[in-house]
Tab-separated table of C-alpha atoms in Angstrom:
chain	number	residue	atom	x	y	z
J	1	MET	CA	-175.627	-39.681	-22.171
J	2	PRO	CA	-175.540	-35.855	-20.755
J	3	GLU	CA	-173.903	-33.690	-23.367
J	4	ARG	CA	-170.558	-33.198	-22.528
J	5	ARG	CA	-170.115	-29.910	-20.332
J	6	CYS	CA	-166.968	-28.743	-21.695
J	7	ALA	CA	-168.450	-28.128	-25.191
J	8	HIS	CA	-170.142	-24.993	-23.948
J	9	THR	CA	-167.669	-23.691	-21.501
J	10	SER	CA	-164.620	-22.151	-21.409
J	11	ILE	CA	-161.050	-23.542	-21.371
J	12	ARG	CA	-161.133	-22.697	-17.622
J	13	GLY	CA	-164.419	-23.631	-16.450
J	14	GLY	CA	-164.539	-27.179	-18.310
J	15	ARG	CA	-161.712	-28.336	-19.870
J	16	TRP	CA	-158.923	-26.827	-18.419
J	17	ALA	CA	-159.955	-25.830	-14.835
J	18	VAL	CA	-157.180	-24.636	-12.952
J	19	VAL	CA	-156.304	-23.701	-9.180
J	20	GLY	CA	-153.236	-22.946	-7.280
J	21	ALA	CA	-150.541	-21.440	-9.469
J	22	LEU	CA	-150.910	-17.668	-10.672
J	23	ILE	CA	-150.131	-16.046	-14.291
J	24	LEU	CA	-150.791	-12.783	-15.832
J	25	LEU	CA	-152.975	-12.387	-18.371
J	26	LEU	CA	-152.919	-9.173	-19.841
J	27	PRO	CA	-156.065	-7.223	-21.002
J	28	VAL	CA	-157.173	-7.088	-24.741
J	29	GLY	CA	-155.490	-3.907	-26.615
J	30	PRO	CA	-152.502	-2.904	-27.819
J	31	ARG	CA	-149.759	-5.078	-27.611
J	32	PRO	CA	-147.413	-4.715	-24.695
J	33	ALA	CA	-143.910	-5.154	-25.211
J	34	LEU	CA	-141.672	-7.085	-22.497
J	35	ALA	CA	-139.937	-4.106	-21.519
J	36	GLU	CA	-139.455	-4.302	-17.703
J	37	THR	CA	-136.195	-5.699	-16.906
J	38	GLY	CA	-135.528	-9.260	-16.884
J	39	TRP	CA	-138.278	-10.473	-19.204
J	40	ILE	CA	-137.224	-13.232	-21.375
J	41	SER	CA	-139.532	-13.422	-24.575
J	42	GLN	CA	-140.955	-16.775	-25.831
J	43	GLU	CA	-140.579	-16.592	-29.771
J	44	LEU	CA	-143.860	-17.726	-31.023
J	45	THR	CA	-142.243	-19.184	-33.944
J	46	SER	CA	-140.248	-21.894	-31.586
J	47	ALA	CA	-143.080	-23.342	-30.197
J	48	ASP	CA	-143.831	-27.068	-30.753
J	49	ARG	CA	-147.406	-26.722	-31.782
J	50	ILE	CA	-150.001	-28.948	-31.876
J	51	GLY	CA	-153.424	-27.819	-33.420
J	52	LEU	CA	-152.190	-24.137	-33.360
J	53	VAL	CA	-151.326	-22.046	-36.588
J	54	LEU	CA	-149.530	-18.924	-36.629
J	55	ASP	CA	-151.414	-16.244	-37.957
J	56	ALA	CA	-150.346	-12.152	-38.299
J	57	GLY	CA	-147.508	-12.960	-35.807
J	58	SER	CA	-150.322	-14.454	-33.122
J	59	LEU	CA	-150.792	-18.261	-32.160
J	60	ARG	CA	-154.589	-19.238	-32.633
J	61	VAL	CA	-156.470	-22.639	-33.274
J	62	GLY	CA	-156.137	-24.165	-36.777
J	63	GLU	CA	-159.077	-25.183	-39.300
J	64	ALA	CA	-158.153	-28.999	-38.072
J	65	GLY	CA	-157.509	-28.006	-34.525
J	66	THR	CA	-157.018	-30.946	-32.081
J	67	ASP	CA	-159.591	-32.501	-29.631
J	68	ASN	CA	-159.019	-32.790	-25.814
J	69	GLY	CA	-156.695	-36.315	-26.164
J	70	ALA	CA	-157.311	-39.519	-28.139
J	71	SER	CA	-158.197	-41.336	-24.846
J	72	LEU	CA	-160.739	-38.731	-23.489
J	73	ARG	CA	-164.247	-40.011	-24.167
J	74	LYS	CA	-165.779	-36.838	-25.918
J	75	GLU	CA	-169.233	-35.906	-27.489
J	76	GLN	CA	-169.747	-34.521	-30.667
J	77	GLY	CA	-169.674	-31.065	-31.495
J	78	ALA	CA	-166.810	-30.168	-28.966
J	79	ARG	CA	-164.789	-27.311	-29.628
J	80	ALA	CA	-161.154	-27.895	-31.246
J	81	VAL	CA	-158.075	-26.694	-28.706
J	82	GLY	CA	-154.567	-26.360	-29.318
J	83	LEU	CA	-151.551	-26.440	-27.831
J	84	ALA	CA	-147.771	-24.972	-27.910
J	85	THR	CA	-144.866	-25.958	-25.766
J	86	PHE	CA	-142.064	-23.447	-26.103
J	87	PRO	CA	-137.991	-24.164	-25.167
J	88	GLU	CA	-136.964	-24.329	-21.815
J	89	HIS	CA	-135.022	-21.455	-20.410
J	90	ARG	CA	-131.940	-21.597	-18.091
J	91	LEU	CA	-132.440	-19.509	-15.188
J	92	ASP	CA	-129.449	-17.427	-13.357
J	93	ARG	CA	-130.258	-18.737	-9.928
J	94	ALA	CA	-132.368	-21.567	-8.355
J	95	THR	CA	-135.776	-20.114	-7.676
J	96	ASP	CA	-139.605	-21.894	-6.978
J	97	THR	CA	-141.117	-18.611	-8.363
J	98	ILE	CA	-141.486	-17.454	-11.615
J	99	ASP	CA	-143.493	-14.410	-12.924
J	100	VAL	CA	-145.065	-15.247	-16.265
J	101	ARG	CA	-147.316	-13.027	-18.619
J	102	VAL	CA	-149.430	-13.597	-21.623
J	103	GLY	CA	-150.717	-11.212	-24.087
J	104	SER	CA	-153.911	-12.164	-25.801
J	105	ALA	CA	-156.592	-11.133	-28.075
J	106	GLY	CA	-159.917	-12.325	-27.356
J	107	ASP	CA	-161.577	-14.063	-24.585
J	108	PRO	CA	-158.786	-14.359	-21.656
J	109	GLU	CA	-160.613	-17.453	-20.417
J	110	ASP	CA	-159.871	-19.390	-23.483
J	111	VAL	CA	-156.365	-19.161	-22.792
J	112	LEU	CA	-154.826	-21.583	-20.520
J	113	ALA	CA	-150.765	-21.201	-19.546
J	114	GLU	CA	-148.807	-23.536	-17.408
J	115	VAL	CA	-145.158	-23.430	-16.267
J	116	ARG	CA	-142.655	-26.159	-14.836
J	117	GLY	CA	-139.129	-26.396	-14.147
J	118	VAL	CA	-136.270	-29.046	-13.794
J	119	ARG	CA	-135.606	-30.096	-10.173
J	120	VAL	CA	-132.136	-30.418	-8.431
J	121	ASP	CA	-132.212	-34.305	-9.382
J	122	GLY	CA	-132.917	-33.599	-13.043
J	123	MET	CA	-136.647	-34.369	-13.206
J	124	TRP	CA	-139.258	-32.012	-14.021
J	125	THR	CA	-141.695	-30.670	-11.714
J	126	GLU	CA	-145.233	-31.203	-12.830
J	127	TRP	CA	-147.146	-28.810	-14.694
J	128	HIS	CA	-148.289	-25.521	-12.634
J	129	PRO	CA	-151.565	-24.668	-14.431
J	130	ALA	CA	-152.558	-20.818	-14.050
J	131	PRO	CA	-155.955	-19.121	-13.544
J	132	GLU	CA	-157.419	-16.277	-15.468
J	133	ARG	CA	-155.426	-13.621	-13.301
J	134	GLY	CA	-152.149	-13.678	-11.267
J	135	GLY	CA	-148.588	-12.814	-11.655
J	136	ARG	CA	-146.289	-15.311	-10.169
J	137	VAL	CA	-146.008	-19.030	-10.418
J	138	THR	CA	-144.997	-20.980	-7.402
J	139	LEU	CA	-143.574	-24.304	-8.301
J	140	SER	CA	-142.927	-27.214	-5.949
J	141	ASP	CA	-139.194	-27.055	-5.927
J	142	ASP	CA	-136.326	-24.937	-6.733
J	143	VAL	CA	-135.809	-25.140	-10.135
J	144	THR	CA	-133.032	-23.993	-12.604
J	145	ARG	CA	-134.565	-24.376	-15.970
J	146	VAL	CA	-138.247	-23.263	-16.906
J	147	GLN	CA	-140.465	-24.125	-19.753
J	148	LEU	CA	-143.892	-22.738	-20.505
J	149	ARG	CA	-146.647	-24.258	-22.697
J	150	VAL	CA	-150.148	-22.211	-23.689
J	151	GLY	CA	-153.559	-23.930	-24.464
J	152	ILE	CA	-156.032	-22.138	-26.605
J	153	ASP	CA	-159.691	-23.255	-26.705
J	154	GLY	CA	-161.665	-21.822	-29.566
J	155	ALA	CA	-161.104	-19.750	-32.837
J	156	ASP	CA	-161.839	-16.612	-31.452
J	157	THR	CA	-158.713	-16.143	-29.327
J	158	ALA	CA	-155.203	-15.445	-30.030
J	159	VAL	CA	-151.856	-15.443	-28.006
J	160	THR	CA	-150.068	-12.366	-29.028
J	161	GLU	CA	-147.055	-12.526	-26.702
J	162	LEU	CA	-145.455	-14.582	-23.758
J	163	GLY	CA	-142.638	-14.078	-21.395
J	164	VAL	CA	-141.207	-15.259	-18.001
J	165	ARG	CA	-138.801	-13.773	-15.580
J	166	LEU	CA	-136.786	-14.311	-12.268
J	167	PRO	CA	-138.947	-12.295	-9.550
J	168	GLU	CA	-137.083	-9.176	-8.696
J	169	GLY	CA	-136.096	-9.996	-5.032
J	170	THR	CA	-138.418	-11.790	-2.438
J	171	GLY	CA	-140.995	-11.366	-0.339
J	172	ASP	CA	-144.357	-9.853	-2.179
J	173	MET	CA	-144.938	-9.374	-5.387
J	174	PRO	CA	-143.349	-6.454	-7.383
J	175	SER	CA	-146.070	-4.268	-8.795
J	176	ALA	CA	-143.891	-2.581	-11.616
J	177	GLY	CA	-145.501	-3.477	-14.990
J	178	LEU	CA	-148.630	-5.104	-13.515
J	179	PRO	CA	-152.480	-3.684	-13.820
J	180	ASP	CA	-153.349	-2.171	-11.030
J	181	ASP	CA	-156.322	-4.003	-9.981
J	182	LEU	CA	-154.357	-7.530	-9.994
J	183	ALA	CA	-153.731	-8.060	-6.319
J	184	PRO	CA	-150.508	-10.599	-5.507
J	185	GLN	CA	-151.813	-13.580	-4.721
J	186	ASN	CA	-149.835	-17.003	-3.253
J	187	GLY	CA	-151.233	-20.374	-4.636
J	188	PRO	CA	-150.398	-23.508	-3.035
J	189	ARG	CA	-147.480	-25.506	-3.312
J	190	PRO	CA	-148.477	-29.072	-5.146
J	191	ASP	CA	-145.895	-30.959	-3.407
J	192	GLY	CA	-147.698	-33.930	-3.118
J	193	GLU	CA	-146.327	-34.472	0.315
J	194	GLY	CA	-148.795	-35.466	2.962
J	195	GLY	CA	-152.457	-36.189	1.982
J	196	GLY	CA	-155.305	-38.565	3.067
J	197	GLY	CA	-153.504	-41.721	3.561
J	198	GLY	CA	-156.543	-43.651	2.399
J	199	GLU	CA	-156.364	-46.194	-0.207
J	200	GLY	CA	-153.658	-45.942	-2.509
J	201	SER	CA	-151.817	-43.308	-0.618
J	202	GLY	CA	-148.530	-44.884	-0.311
J	203	GLU	CA	-148.868	-44.965	3.184
J	204	ASP	CA	-149.125	-47.195	6.457
J	205	ASP	CA	-152.780	-46.771	8.229
J	206	ASP	CA	-150.870	-44.976	10.928
J	207	GLY	CA	-149.275	-42.340	8.265
J	208	ASP	CA	-145.777	-43.559	8.215
J	209	PRO	CA	-144.215	-44.048	5.042
J	210	PRO	CA	-144.082	-48.060	3.919
J	211	GLU	CA	-141.247	-50.162	5.350
J	212	GLY	CA	-138.206	-49.532	3.127
J	213	GLY	CA	-139.322	-46.163	1.950
J	214	ALA	CA	-138.159	-42.544	2.723
J	215	GLY	CA	-137.750	-41.530	6.290
J	216	GLN	CA	-135.302	-44.218	7.111
J	217	GLY	CA	-132.301	-42.634	6.442
J	218	ASP	CA	-130.743	-39.989	4.236
J	219	ASP	CA	-129.453	-42.197	1.826
J	220	ILE	CA	-132.466	-43.698	0.729
J	221	PRO	CA	-134.337	-42.079	-2.057
J	222	GLU	CA	-137.837	-41.133	-1.730
J	223	ARG	CA	-140.488	-43.257	-3.321
J	224	PRO	CA	-142.900	-42.862	-5.717
J	225	PHE	CA	-146.209	-42.550	-4.883
J	226	SER	CA	-148.332	-45.609	-5.978
J	227	ALA	CA	-152.120	-46.450	-6.381
J	228	ARG	CA	-154.136	-49.304	-7.423
J	229	LEU	CA	-156.135	-48.513	-10.201
J	230	PHE	CA	-158.549	-49.761	-12.881
J	231	ALA	CA	-156.966	-50.010	-16.526
J	232	THR	CA	-158.752	-50.249	-19.711
J	233	ARG	CA	-157.455	-50.149	-23.171
J	234	ILE	CA	-157.131	-47.154	-25.380
J	235	GLY	CA	-157.560	-48.312	-28.872
J	236	LEU	CA	-158.510	-45.538	-31.062
J	237	VAL	CA	-155.767	-46.240	-33.227
J	238	GLY	CA	-154.939	-43.194	-35.892
J	239	GLY	CA	-156.317	-40.728	-33.136
J	240	THR	CA	-153.899	-38.003	-31.642
J	241	THR	CA	-153.207	-37.894	-28.345
J	242	ALA	CA	-153.252	-34.653	-26.033
J	243	ASN	CA	-149.066	-34.364	-26.531
J	244	GLY	CA	-149.870	-34.699	-30.297
J	245	HIS	CA	-148.885	-38.125	-30.952
J	246	VAL	CA	-150.534	-40.106	-33.360
J	247	ILE	CA	-151.728	-43.683	-32.054
J	248	ARG	CA	-150.306	-46.591	-33.682
J	249	PRO	CA	-151.555	-50.229	-32.911
J	250	ASP	CA	-148.776	-51.351	-31.159
J	251	ASP	CA	-147.758	-48.162	-28.717
J	252	HIS	CA	-146.856	-48.221	-25.312
J	253	PHE	CA	-147.829	-45.220	-23.546
J	254	VAL	CA	-150.685	-44.428	-20.865
J	255	ALA	CA	-153.281	-41.850	-20.310
J	256	LEU	CA	-154.043	-40.199	-16.904
J	257	PRO	CA	-156.642	-37.976	-16.229
J	258	SER	CA	-154.908	-34.694	-15.454
J	259	ARG	CA	-152.542	-32.382	-17.704
J	260	ARG	CA	-150.087	-31.788	-14.927
J	261	GLY	CA	-148.192	-35.067	-15.722
J	262	LEU	CA	-148.656	-34.833	-19.354
J	263	ALA	CA	-145.321	-35.512	-21.336
J	264	THR	CA	-143.987	-33.585	-24.300
J	265	ARG	CA	-144.463	-34.613	-27.764
J	266	GLY	CA	-142.287	-38.116	-27.824
J	267	GLY	CA	-141.073	-37.222	-24.459
J	268	GLY	CA	-140.910	-39.532	-21.351
J	269	GLU	CA	-140.174	-36.879	-18.326
J	270	TYR	CA	-143.610	-38.208	-16.607
J	271	THR	CA	-143.421	-42.391	-16.582
J	272	VAL	CA	-145.279	-44.596	-14.636
J	273	ARG	CA	-144.499	-48.149	-13.604
J	274	VAL	CA	-147.623	-50.144	-13.870
J	275	CYS	CA	-147.934	-53.863	-12.895
J	276	GLY	CA	-150.716	-56.507	-13.269
J	277	THR	CA	-152.532	-57.655	-9.930
J	278	GLY	CA	-154.236	-60.943	-11.698
J	279	GLU	CA	-157.580	-58.993	-10.582
J	280	LEU	CA	-159.934	-58.839	-13.894
J	281	GLY	CA	-162.864	-56.600	-14.589
J	282	PRO	CA	-164.490	-54.424	-11.866
J	283	GLU	CA	-165.313	-56.596	-9.516
J	284	GLY	CA	-161.568	-58.047	-9.485
J	285	LYS	CA	-162.030	-61.468	-10.115
J	286	GLY	CA	-159.317	-63.840	-11.093
J	287	ASP	CA	-156.732	-66.075	-9.619
J	288	THR	CA	-154.666	-63.829	-7.556
J	289	GLU	CA	-152.406	-66.001	-5.385
J	290	GLY	CA	-151.175	-67.851	-8.560
J	291	HIS	CA	-150.890	-64.647	-10.469
J	292	THR	CA	-147.221	-63.573	-11.983
J	293	PRO	CA	-147.243	-59.861	-12.644
J	294	ARG	CA	-145.751	-58.575	-15.445
J	295	CYS	CA	-144.842	-54.643	-15.343
J	296	ALA	CA	-144.482	-52.070	-17.721
J	297	TYR	CA	-142.773	-48.787	-17.641
J	298	LEU	CA	-144.568	-46.383	-19.821
J	299	PRO	CA	-144.516	-42.788	-20.428
J	300	VAL	CA	-147.520	-40.562	-19.867
J	301	TRP	CA	-148.692	-39.012	-23.365
J	302	ASP	CA	-152.602	-38.563	-23.017
J	303	VAL	CA	-155.400	-37.118	-20.708
J	304	GLY	CA	-157.923	-39.295	-19.687
J	305	PRO	CA	-160.164	-41.699	-19.079
J	306	TRP	CA	-163.037	-39.500	-17.701
J	307	ASN	CA	-161.692	-36.553	-16.252
J	308	THR	CA	-159.131	-33.999	-17.247
J	309	THR	CA	-158.248	-32.153	-13.807
J	310	ASP	CA	-158.025	-35.516	-11.754
J	311	ASP	CA	-154.424	-35.660	-10.291
J	312	HIS	CA	-155.336	-38.101	-7.821
J	313	TRP	CA	-151.919	-38.891	-6.844
J	314	ASN	CA	-151.242	-35.655	-5.617
J	315	ALA	CA	-152.008	-34.930	-2.006
J	316	ASP	CA	-153.036	-31.361	-2.820
J	317	ARG	CA	-155.219	-32.372	-6.029
J	318	GLN	CA	-156.659	-29.828	-8.358
J	319	SER	CA	-160.388	-31.238	-8.231
J	320	TRP	CA	-162.095	-33.604	-6.120
J	321	ARG	CA	-160.319	-32.573	-2.778
J	322	ASP	CA	-163.012	-34.530	-0.888
J	323	LEU	CA	-161.610	-37.813	-1.874
J	324	ASP	CA	-158.620	-39.900	-0.542
J	325	ARG	CA	-155.300	-39.427	-2.311
J	326	GLY	CA	-154.885	-42.190	-5.339
J	327	ARG	CA	-158.652	-42.643	-5.762
J	328	PRO	CA	-159.653	-41.342	-8.938
J	329	GLN	CA	-163.148	-39.872	-9.288
J	330	ALA	CA	-164.439	-42.361	-11.949
J	331	GLN	CA	-163.718	-44.958	-9.717
J	332	ALA	CA	-165.571	-43.194	-6.582
J	333	ALA	CA	-168.400	-42.375	-8.989
J	334	TYR	CA	-168.554	-45.805	-10.113
J	335	ALA	CA	-168.451	-47.719	-6.466
J	336	GLN	CA	-169.663	-45.020	-4.113
J	337	GLY	CA	-171.749	-42.780	-6.431
J	338	HIS	CA	-169.808	-39.998	-6.038
J	339	ASN	CA	-170.998	-36.750	-7.784
J	340	GLY	CA	-174.432	-38.786	-8.449
J	341	GLY	CA	-172.393	-41.366	-10.476
J	342	LEU	CA	-171.175	-38.549	-13.146
J	343	ASP	CA	-168.041	-37.568	-14.099
J	344	GLY	CA	-166.581	-33.665	-14.297
J	345	PHE	CA	-168.477	-33.331	-17.542
J	346	GLY	CA	-171.838	-34.845	-16.283
J	347	ARG	CA	-171.604	-38.081	-17.936
J	348	ARG	CA	-172.529	-41.486	-16.278
J	349	VAL	CA	-169.491	-43.311	-15.446
J	350	ARG	CA	-169.754	-46.705	-17.073
J	351	ASN	CA	-166.253	-48.207	-15.493
J	352	PRO	CA	-164.098	-47.491	-12.684
J	353	ALA	CA	-161.040	-46.587	-14.945
J	354	GLY	CA	-158.175	-44.322	-13.484
J	355	ILE	CA	-155.731	-45.305	-16.006
J	356	ASP	CA	-156.080	-46.066	-20.242
J	357	LEU	CA	-153.278	-48.075	-21.447
J	358	ALA	CA	-152.247	-47.950	-25.053
J	359	ASP	CA	-152.639	-51.500	-27.091
J	360	GLY	CA	-149.183	-52.582	-26.919
J	361	ALA	CA	-148.935	-51.863	-23.363
J	362	PHE	CA	-152.090	-53.769	-22.761
J	363	ASN	CA	-151.638	-56.626	-24.991
J	364	ALA	CA	-147.250	-57.001	-24.985
J	365	GLY	CA	-146.482	-55.528	-21.883
J	366	LEU	CA	-148.835	-56.585	-19.079
J	367	GLN	CA	-150.380	-59.417	-21.393
J	368	LEU	CA	-153.698	-58.660	-19.860
J	369	PRO	CA	-156.674	-60.434	-21.382
J	370	THR	CA	-159.453	-57.749	-20.489
J	371	ASN	CA	-159.516	-54.621	-18.501
J	372	GLY	CA	-158.339	-54.961	-14.776
J	373	TRP	CA	-156.730	-53.447	-11.803
J	374	VAL	CA	-153.181	-52.510	-11.644
J	375	GLN	CA	-150.556	-50.977	-9.345
J	376	VAL	CA	-149.580	-47.930	-10.730
J	377	ASP	CA	-146.183	-45.951	-9.404
J	378	TYR	CA	-145.785	-42.310	-10.720
J	379	LEU	CA	-142.282	-42.239	-10.985
J	380	TRP	CA	-141.637	-38.734	-11.130
J	381	THR	CA	-143.148	-38.367	-7.675
J	382	GLY	CA	-140.270	-39.771	-6.162
J	383	GLU	CA	-136.661	-38.859	-6.286
J	384	TYR	CA	-134.222	-39.746	-8.859
J	385	ARG	CA	-130.522	-40.578	-7.850
J	386	HIS	CA	-129.179	-42.090	-11.432
J	387	ARG	CA	-131.623	-40.894	-14.101
J	388	THR	CA	-131.650	-42.859	-17.320
J	389	GLU	CA	-134.168	-42.634	-20.390
J	390	ILE	CA	-135.073	-45.939	-22.358
J	391	GLY	CA	-133.946	-45.713	-25.994
J	392	THR	CA	-133.927	-48.388	-29.069
J	393	ALA	CA	-132.865	-48.108	-32.232
J	394	THR	CA	-136.506	-48.140	-34.081
J	395	ARG	CA	-137.415	-45.380	-31.596
J	396	ARG	CA	-140.906	-46.618	-31.115
J	397	ASP	CA	-140.329	-50.459	-29.659
J	398	PRO	CA	-139.980	-51.270	-25.798
J	399	VAL	CA	-137.173	-52.917	-24.482
J	400	VAL	CA	-137.501	-56.550	-22.568
J	401	LEU	CA	-137.450	-56.592	-18.778
J	402	ARG	CA	-135.910	-59.474	-17.377
J	403	SER	CA	-135.634	-60.767	-13.584
J	404	GLY	CA	-132.236	-60.971	-13.943
J	405	PRO	CA	-129.037	-59.849	-15.901
J	406	GLY	CA	-129.443	-62.089	-19.176
J	407	PRO	CA	-131.391	-63.768	-21.595
J	408	GLU	CA	-131.458	-67.302	-19.284
J	409	HIS	CA	-133.891	-65.372	-16.667
J	410	SER	CA	-137.637	-64.752	-17.325
J	411	THR	CA	-139.199	-62.213	-19.022
J	412	VAL	CA	-141.289	-59.975	-16.799
J	413	GLY	CA	-142.565	-57.221	-18.934
J	414	LEU	CA	-141.154	-54.191	-20.890
J	415	ALA	CA	-140.048	-50.704	-20.769
J	416	ALA	CA	-141.239	-48.130	-23.214
J	417	HIS	CA	-138.399	-46.053	-25.616
J	418	LYS	CA	-138.369	-43.018	-24.088
J	419	ALA	CA	-139.446	-44.281	-20.410
J	420	ASN	CA	-137.180	-42.051	-17.486
J	421	VAL	CA	-136.520	-44.763	-15.023
J	422	ASP	CA	-133.990	-44.546	-12.074
J	423	VAL	CA	-131.111	-46.707	-12.041
J	424	ILE	CA	-130.987	-48.470	-8.484
J	425	CYS	CA	-127.683	-50.263	-9.185
J	426	THR	CA	-125.373	-52.155	-11.994
J	427	VAL	CA	-124.775	-55.427	-12.233
J	428	THR	CA	-122.493	-57.899	-15.099
J	429	GLY	CA	-124.373	-59.965	-17.109
J	430	ALA	CA	-124.753	-61.029	-20.530
J	431	SER	CA	-123.098	-58.941	-23.393
J	432	ALA	CA	-125.865	-57.147	-25.217
J	433	THR	CA	-125.731	-54.867	-28.314
J	434	GLY	CA	-127.961	-51.732	-28.483
J	435	PRO	CA	-127.959	-48.140	-29.155
J	436	GLN	CA	-125.512	-47.009	-26.854
J	437	GLY	CA	-122.932	-50.080	-28.364
J	438	THR	CA	-121.938	-53.578	-26.827
J	439	ASP	CA	-121.362	-53.838	-23.298
J	440	ASP	CA	-122.163	-56.286	-20.279
J	441	THR	CA	-123.344	-54.053	-18.116
J	442	TRP	CA	-126.968	-54.104	-16.754
J	443	TYR	CA	-129.414	-51.730	-15.118
J	444	ARG	CA	-131.620	-52.925	-11.854
J	445	ILE	CA	-134.547	-50.160	-12.440
J	446	GLY	CA	-136.806	-52.133	-10.098
J	447	GLU	CA	-137.450	-54.896	-8.251
J	448	ASP	CA	-136.320	-58.149	-10.232
J	449	HIS	CA	-136.294	-55.819	-13.175
J	450	TYR	CA	-133.192	-55.601	-14.992
J	451	VAL	CA	-132.428	-54.048	-18.507
J	452	PRO	CA	-129.555	-53.691	-20.532
J	453	ALA	CA	-127.419	-50.699	-20.287
J	454	VAL	CA	-126.812	-50.446	-23.954
J	455	PHE	CA	-130.466	-49.398	-24.393
J	456	ALA	CA	-130.448	-46.587	-21.726
J	457	ASP	CA	-128.962	-43.329	-22.065
J	458	GLY	CA	-127.737	-41.991	-18.578
J	459	GLY	CA	-127.480	-43.917	-14.915
J	460	GLY	CA	-123.763	-44.896	-15.472
J	461	ASP	CA	-123.033	-43.245	-11.986
J	462	ALA	CA	-125.088	-45.818	-10.319
J	463	PRO	CA	-123.433	-47.990	-7.985
J	464	VAL	CA	-122.985	-51.691	-8.236
J	465	CYS	CA	-125.320	-53.920	-6.937
J	466	ALA	CA	-124.754	-55.394	-3.595
J	467	GLU	CA	-124.839	-58.852	-4.449
J	468	PRO	CA	-123.600	-59.119	-8.214
J	469	THR	CA	-124.950	-62.080	-10.471
J	470	GLU	CA	-122.368	-64.254	-11.987
J	471	PRO	CA	-121.019	-62.965	-15.745
J	472	THR	CA	-122.748	-65.273	-17.934
J	473	GLU	CA	-121.605	-65.746	-21.594
J	474	PRO	CA	-122.845	-63.875	-24.450
J	475	VAL	CA	-125.756	-65.279	-26.292
J	476	GLU	CA	-128.263	-64.475	-29.070
J	477	PRO	CA	-131.315	-62.267	-28.383
J	478	ALA	CA	-134.178	-64.288	-27.325
J	479	GLU	CA	-137.539	-64.084	-29.479
J	480	PRO	CA	-140.516	-62.088	-28.288
J	481	THR	CA	-142.652	-63.424	-25.986
J	482	GLU	CA	-146.510	-64.021	-26.629
J	483	PRO	CA	-148.415	-62.835	-27.721
J	484	ALA	CA	-146.755	-61.306	-30.363
J	485	GLU	CA	-147.216	-57.900	-31.325
J	486	PRO	CA	-146.552	-56.086	-34.654
J	487	ALA	CA	-143.371	-54.405	-33.400
J	488	GLU	CA	-140.953	-56.574	-31.581
J	489	PRO	CA	-139.417	-55.438	-28.245
J	490	GLU	CA	-135.532	-54.747	-28.488
J	491	GLY	CA	-133.136	-56.050	-26.051
J	492	PHE	CA	-133.436	-59.632	-24.495
């Protein structure tokens, strides 16, 4: 197998290659103070650090470091990396552009800063990475809160200072406080609109939205992008994911081959709905006609498989722009010999995987007998009207999905703790007891997907379903469905 390319390239050249959004990296030298008007200094001590340590007032990779994410197929000898995520900041006004600057010591190519913001519907934009030099990050939406994270590759580089601010007025990038050799640049807005219209694009052949999707009325929320992917099981119990989670045998999360949709440690702001298709193995064999799909709502906690800059769900994708939207590069390499059959690190692609599933999601959520094809909805790419966050008392077990509002209805999957979903409507059903108390309200979060409202934080303002089901008597929770997992799902 070819040597992993990122083991000998910078954080930008291999592991964290970036385009589009812009950030200012100050040159090595005396530490500059954020003295200009409006800068919000990021306290280095306030960050959630993964593989980084504070050393003499700077952030640098610790002795242990981390790897690129437990799901990433990596070669021995790759350099350790670290990640720091800072608290969010509320802005004085809504904006889609943010000025960001980073003070660093060492090679600036070993530093990658990313920024995101909170949209009007309360959801985060994706992380917008930055090239080595610039000054301004352009986001996909107007935001009222922003958050910064920074990655460091290698022990010889440190971050000494971070700051964000609202742009001074509109128009051209202000020159005050910027190095003379930095010309303002305007990166593309990765808004996810339009695109290839090919396989997995979420559009009909004529380019129109699918039936029932956005564009048929102002009262219909925009549907999330959807793609058909080959799913593999992560395993790697005891390893550490790209967002700092230590993998357990019965975990419920996924890995996608880009950091742009990587949730914070323990967060669910980027959630996918994954449904089985009955197509097993790379060839897609199986009884698809008689298949009853199970689905799982899962947060994105790791980066992989195969690639790390392949946000194939975006129309303006970061890498491999010659491919149709919704088609992972690894899938194209395996099936059509794209890039000579190699992934972005020069390795021979042995399967067409575009998503990895943690063991609990693979075994209990979808109940897959082996690797197979799944339908993936990237929920954050749609519009949230009544957002809620799934929560369980154990803070790790999932909630059972039912085809109706009560345990007399069949089990159709699981919703992971911390998964962020949109409540379509509410209905009265069987009484349930959960972290939010005892109540008979159920949330419909997908087609024939219901969860008790007491296992969700938020969403209470959703409308009543048009044809509510008749109330049922309170019953005891049902036993978990087979195959049993070490951790039992909550709810019923």
